[in-house]
Amino acid sequence: MLIAALPSGPLAANCYVLAPAEGGECVVVDPGQEAAEQVDKALAEHRLTPVAVLLTHGHFDHVWSAAEIADARGLPVYLHPEDRGLLTEPAAGVDPGLATQLSALLGPGPFSEPEDLCEVADGSTLTLAGLRIDVQHTPGHTPGSVVYTVTTEDGVPVMFAGDLVFAGSIGRTDFPGGDETAMARSLADAVLARPDDTQILPGHGPGTTVDRERATNPFLGQDSA
């Protein structure tokens, strides 16, 4: 399995290109600000053809290049419906102070949805680029946050976690739509309940594993479950 991590934009949000192998089809996960050029380079380097864009949640730093990448190629974009509004109103996902800065950064809009927007739901499975991709709804950071999980040929689960959990930390819940109680439930169900060898590829920072976070993440004490 090929996974290329492409940190991009001022907030260094992780965009990922995922494929069974070089020279075939792939999916793009969370292309945020300034991601399009990096994605193009990764596609050329690994001789890949994208078939879809997957979004873990609707915050601007994870979705900003989704329409650009998808619409130019006629690709579907997958997102949970509870975060759909953030595509056209990105400032609605941050507090008022940051909203003013964000509006200055991104411009006045209006902002458009991707032309082919598809909904994902908890427990659904996507079959894309020869991959089985399982979807789990994980609200808390945003109402429509999800994680996507694939399994390597060696049987190791790999979770694209968005801003649910990071190495040593978790996603913030103080933005509009955040919910501390829902976050605790999502962490218990989507992280603590998983096998220890599950690889976690977060929306920011380095990758980690469930066993490492179970042992060291101060926000993932067993009493969180």
Tab-separated table of C-alpha atoms in Angstrom:
chain	number	residue	atom	x	y	z
A	1	MET	CA	0.000	0.000	0.000
A	2	LEU	CA	1.234	3.480	-0.870
A	3	ILE	CA	0.492	6.415	1.418
A	4	ALA	CA	2.059	9.805	0.710
A	5	ALA	CA	1.709	12.422	3.452
A	6	LEU	CA	1.650	16.012	2.189
A	7	PRO	CA	1.541	18.667	4.955
A	8	SER	CA	0.231	21.850	3.390
A	9	GLY	CA	-0.895	25.386	4.080
A	10	PRO	CA	-0.196	27.765	6.970
A	11	LEU	CA	-1.564	25.238	9.493
A	12	ALA	CA	0.423	22.310	8.022
A	13	ALA	CA	-2.685	20.178	7.638
A	14	ASN	CA	-1.905	16.681	6.429
A	15	CYS	CA	-3.213	15.788	2.995
A	16	TYR	CA	-2.750	12.143	2.043
A	17	VAL	CA	-2.603	10.289	-1.258
A	18	LEU	CA	-3.640	6.658	-0.790
A	19	ALA	CA	-3.271	3.839	-3.312
A	20	PRO	CA	-2.859	0.060	-3.359
A	21	ALA	CA	0.429	0.545	-5.235
A	22	GLU	CA	2.204	2.828	-7.665
A	23	GLY	CA	0.987	3.094	-11.224
A	24	GLY	CA	-2.761	2.809	-10.625
A	25	GLU	CA	-5.759	4.499	-9.069
A	26	CYS	CA	-5.731	6.429	-5.800
A	27	VAL	CA	-7.820	8.586	-3.502
A	28	VAL	CA	-6.884	11.956	-2.020
A	29	VAL	CA	-7.698	12.614	1.640
A	30	ASP	CA	-8.154	16.129	3.073
A	31	PRO	CA	-6.609	18.439	0.462
A	32	GLY	CA	-6.479	21.769	2.283
A	33	GLN	CA	-4.814	25.086	1.589
A	34	GLU	CA	-1.987	24.975	-0.945
A	35	ALA	CA	-2.401	21.219	-1.408
A	36	ALA	CA	-3.190	21.072	-5.114
A	37	GLU	CA	0.388	21.507	-6.350
A	38	GLN	CA	1.718	18.919	-3.903
A	39	VAL	CA	-0.977	16.476	-4.930
A	40	ASP	CA	-0.117	16.977	-8.602
A	41	LYS	CA	3.548	16.238	-7.877
A	42	ALA	CA	2.712	13.108	-5.879
A	43	LEU	CA	0.426	11.843	-8.637
A	44	ALA	CA	3.142	12.343	-11.237
A	45	GLU	CA	5.880	10.840	-9.078
A	46	HIS	CA	3.923	7.672	-8.329
A	47	ARG	CA	2.075	7.492	-11.680
A	48	LEU	CA	-1.325	7.629	-10.000
A	49	THR	CA	-4.799	8.487	-11.236
A	50	PRO	CA	-7.163	9.872	-8.563
A	51	VAL	CA	-10.746	8.587	-8.489
A	52	ALA	CA	-12.133	10.424	-5.438
A	53	VAL	CA	-11.466	12.965	-2.698
A	54	LEU	CA	-12.285	12.034	0.913
A	55	LEU	CA	-12.828	14.693	3.589
A	56	THR	CA	-12.603	13.851	7.283
A	57	HIS	CA	-14.428	17.046	8.253
A	58	GLY	CA	-15.350	20.465	6.913
A	59	HIS	CA	-12.765	22.845	8.379
A	60	PHE	CA	-11.120	25.034	5.747
A	61	ASP	CA	-7.585	23.786	6.348
A	62	HIS	CA	-8.693	20.277	5.326
A	63	VAL	CA	-11.058	21.037	2.438
A	64	TRP	CA	-9.822	24.203	0.740
A	65	SER	CA	-8.398	22.517	-2.381
A	66	ALA	CA	-11.010	19.760	-2.647
A	67	ALA	CA	-13.158	21.441	-5.296
A	68	GLU	CA	-10.109	22.569	-7.271
A	69	ILE	CA	-8.666	19.053	-7.405
A	70	ALA	CA	-11.957	17.224	-7.899
A	71	ASP	CA	-13.763	19.505	-10.340
A	72	ALA	CA	-10.785	19.677	-12.700
A	73	ARG	CA	-10.897	15.887	-13.010
A	74	GLY	CA	-14.608	15.161	-12.598
A	75	LEU	CA	-14.108	13.371	-9.257
A	76	PRO	CA	-16.616	12.821	-6.449
A	77	VAL	CA	-15.920	14.397	-3.059
A	78	TYR	CA	-17.075	12.507	0.047
A	79	LEU	CA	-18.112	14.346	3.244
A	80	HIS	CA	-20.508	13.756	6.124
A	81	PRO	CA	-23.652	15.873	5.584
A	82	GLU	CA	-23.446	17.562	8.997
A	83	ASP	CA	-20.314	19.424	7.850
A	84	ARG	CA	-21.612	20.354	4.400
A	85	GLY	CA	-22.341	23.955	5.377
A	86	LEU	CA	-18.678	24.595	6.165
A	87	LEU	CA	-17.775	24.235	2.489
A	88	THR	CA	-19.629	27.428	1.595
A	89	GLU	CA	-19.271	29.218	4.952
A	90	PRO	CA	-15.797	28.336	6.278
A	91	ALA	CA	-15.857	31.106	8.899
A	92	ALA	CA	-18.834	29.392	10.560
A	93	GLY	CA	-16.469	26.714	11.825
A	94	VAL	CA	-14.310	28.984	13.976
A	95	ASP	CA	-14.884	31.468	16.790
A	96	PRO	CA	-15.786	35.103	15.949
A	97	GLY	CA	-12.249	36.417	16.426
A	98	LEU	CA	-10.749	33.833	14.109
A	99	ALA	CA	-13.660	34.209	11.718
A	100	THR	CA	-12.628	37.802	11.029
A	101	GLN	CA	-9.041	36.737	10.352
A	102	LEU	CA	-10.228	33.835	8.230
A	103	SER	CA	-12.437	36.039	6.113
A	104	ALA	CA	-9.472	38.336	5.490
A	105	LEU	CA	-7.283	35.351	4.602
A	106	LEU	CA	-9.704	33.570	2.294
A	107	GLY	CA	-11.490	36.551	0.814
A	108	PRO	CA	-15.166	37.485	0.838
A	109	GLY	CA	-16.514	34.505	-1.088
A	110	PRO	CA	-18.995	33.239	-2.027
A	111	PHE	CA	-17.436	29.786	-1.803
A	112	SER	CA	-18.722	26.879	-3.844
A	113	GLU	CA	-19.238	23.221	-3.113
A	114	PRO	CA	-17.514	20.640	-5.299
A	115	GLU	CA	-19.630	19.794	-8.330
A	116	ASP	CA	-20.027	16.131	-7.304
A	117	LEU	CA	-20.538	16.019	-3.529
A	118	CYS	CA	-21.384	12.635	-1.985
A	119	GLU	CA	-22.499	11.927	1.568
A	120	VAL	CA	-20.852	9.388	3.865
A	121	ALA	CA	-22.559	7.769	6.844
A	122	ASP	CA	-21.486	5.920	9.962
A	123	GLY	CA	-20.809	2.262	9.245
A	124	SER	CA	-20.734	2.646	5.481
A	125	THR	CA	-18.026	1.195	3.272
A	126	LEU	CA	-16.570	2.835	0.177
A	127	THR	CA	-14.923	0.795	-2.555
A	128	LEU	CA	-12.576	3.125	-4.388
A	129	ALA	CA	-9.282	2.626	-6.234
A	130	GLY	CA	-9.383	-1.054	-5.391
A	131	LEU	CA	-9.536	-0.282	-1.676
A	132	ARG	CA	-12.158	-1.070	0.966
A	133	ILE	CA	-12.545	2.097	3.028
A	134	ASP	CA	-14.651	1.906	6.187
A	135	VAL	CA	-16.337	5.048	7.507
A	136	GLN	CA	-16.958	5.813	11.187
A	137	HIS	CA	-18.782	8.957	12.320
A	138	THR	CA	-16.748	10.634	15.098
A	139	PRO	CA	-18.432	13.893	16.126
A	140	GLY	CA	-16.832	16.154	18.713
A	141	HIS	CA	-14.368	18.294	16.804
A	142	THR	CA	-17.117	19.057	14.299
A	143	PRO	CA	-20.602	17.538	14.030
A	144	GLY	CA	-19.696	15.766	10.799
A	145	SER	CA	-16.215	14.502	11.589
A	146	VAL	CA	-15.471	10.978	10.358
A	147	VAL	CA	-12.482	8.675	10.229
A	148	TYR	CA	-11.641	6.459	7.260
A	149	THR	CA	-9.948	3.091	7.789
A	150	VAL	CA	-8.189	0.793	5.337
A	151	THR	CA	-6.305	-2.422	6.036
A	152	THR	CA	-2.875	-3.155	4.607
A	153	GLU	CA	-1.992	-6.392	2.878
A	154	ASP	CA	-0.368	-7.436	6.174
A	155	GLY	CA	-3.627	-6.969	8.044
A	156	VAL	CA	-2.710	-3.729	9.814
A	157	PRO	CA	-5.556	-1.186	10.115
A	158	VAL	CA	-4.679	2.353	9.017
A	159	MET	CA	-6.982	5.128	10.216
A	160	PHE	CA	-7.122	8.561	8.595
A	161	ALA	CA	-8.167	10.391	11.744
A	162	GLY	CA	-8.597	14.013	10.677
A	163	ASP	CA	-8.642	16.142	13.816
A	164	LEU	CA	-10.052	13.473	16.125
A	165	VAL	CA	-6.723	12.456	17.653
A	166	PHE	CA	-3.072	13.438	17.218
A	167	ALA	CA	0.201	12.147	18.565
A	168	GLY	CA	-0.099	13.194	22.215
A	169	SER	CA	-3.253	15.268	21.851
A	170	ILE	CA	-6.816	15.417	20.499
A	171	GLY	CA	-8.889	17.805	18.421
A	172	ARG	CA	-10.243	20.933	20.037
A	173	THR	CA	-13.915	21.172	20.919
A	174	ASP	CA	-14.280	24.902	21.572
A	175	PHE	CA	-15.116	25.923	17.995
A	176	PRO	CA	-18.757	26.192	16.853
A	177	GLY	CA	-20.140	22.689	16.517
A	178	GLY	CA	-17.592	21.236	18.922
A	179	ASP	CA	-18.878	18.958	21.669
A	180	GLU	CA	-16.696	17.718	24.522
A	181	THR	CA	-19.067	14.895	25.463
A	182	ALA	CA	-19.340	13.704	21.880
A	183	MET	CA	-15.561	13.888	21.532
A	184	ALA	CA	-15.037	11.663	24.577
A	185	ARG	CA	-17.468	9.122	23.117
A	186	SER	CA	-15.792	9.227	19.712
A	187	LEU	CA	-12.339	8.749	21.235
A	188	ALA	CA	-13.587	5.741	23.184
A	189	ASP	CA	-15.329	4.166	20.208
A	190	ALA	CA	-12.921	5.030	17.406
A	191	VAL	CA	-9.549	4.968	19.165
A	192	LEU	CA	-9.565	3.101	22.471
A	193	ALA	CA	-11.756	0.311	21.102
A	194	ARG	CA	-9.372	-0.408	18.222
A	195	PRO	CA	-6.542	-2.959	18.075
A	196	ASP	CA	-3.248	-1.696	19.497
A	197	ASP	CA	-1.439	-2.025	16.162
A	198	THR	CA	-3.829	0.377	14.398
A	199	GLN	CA	-1.850	3.072	12.612
A	200	ILE	CA	-3.199	6.592	13.129
A	201	LEU	CA	-2.584	9.165	10.407
A	202	PRO	CA	-3.814	12.452	11.902
A	203	GLY	CA	-4.811	15.728	10.332
A	204	HIS	CA	-1.754	17.488	11.770
A	205	GLY	CA	1.642	16.284	12.921
A	206	PRO	CA	3.302	12.866	12.774
A	207	GLY	CA	1.630	9.500	12.608
A	208	THR	CA	1.190	7.352	15.677
A	209	THR	CA	-0.460	4.123	16.833
A	210	VAL	CA	-3.338	3.218	19.110
A	211	ASP	CA	-1.065	1.473	21.613
A	212	ARG	CA	1.224	4.501	21.827
A	213	GLU	CA	-1.669	6.894	22.370
A	214	ARG	CA	-3.343	4.560	24.844
A	215	ALA	CA	-0.146	4.561	26.893
A	216	THR	CA	0.981	8.183	26.587
A	217	ASN	CA	-1.812	10.498	25.423
A	218	PRO	CA	-3.020	12.461	28.478
A	219	PHE	CA	-6.465	12.885	26.896
A	220	LEU	CA	-6.965	9.158	26.376
A	221	GLY	CA	-6.981	7.755	29.898
A	222	GLN	CA	-8.986	4.575	30.214
A	223	ASP	CA	-11.547	6.470	32.257
A	224	SER	CA	-12.367	8.340	29.031
A	225	ALA	CA	-14.167	5.222	27.882
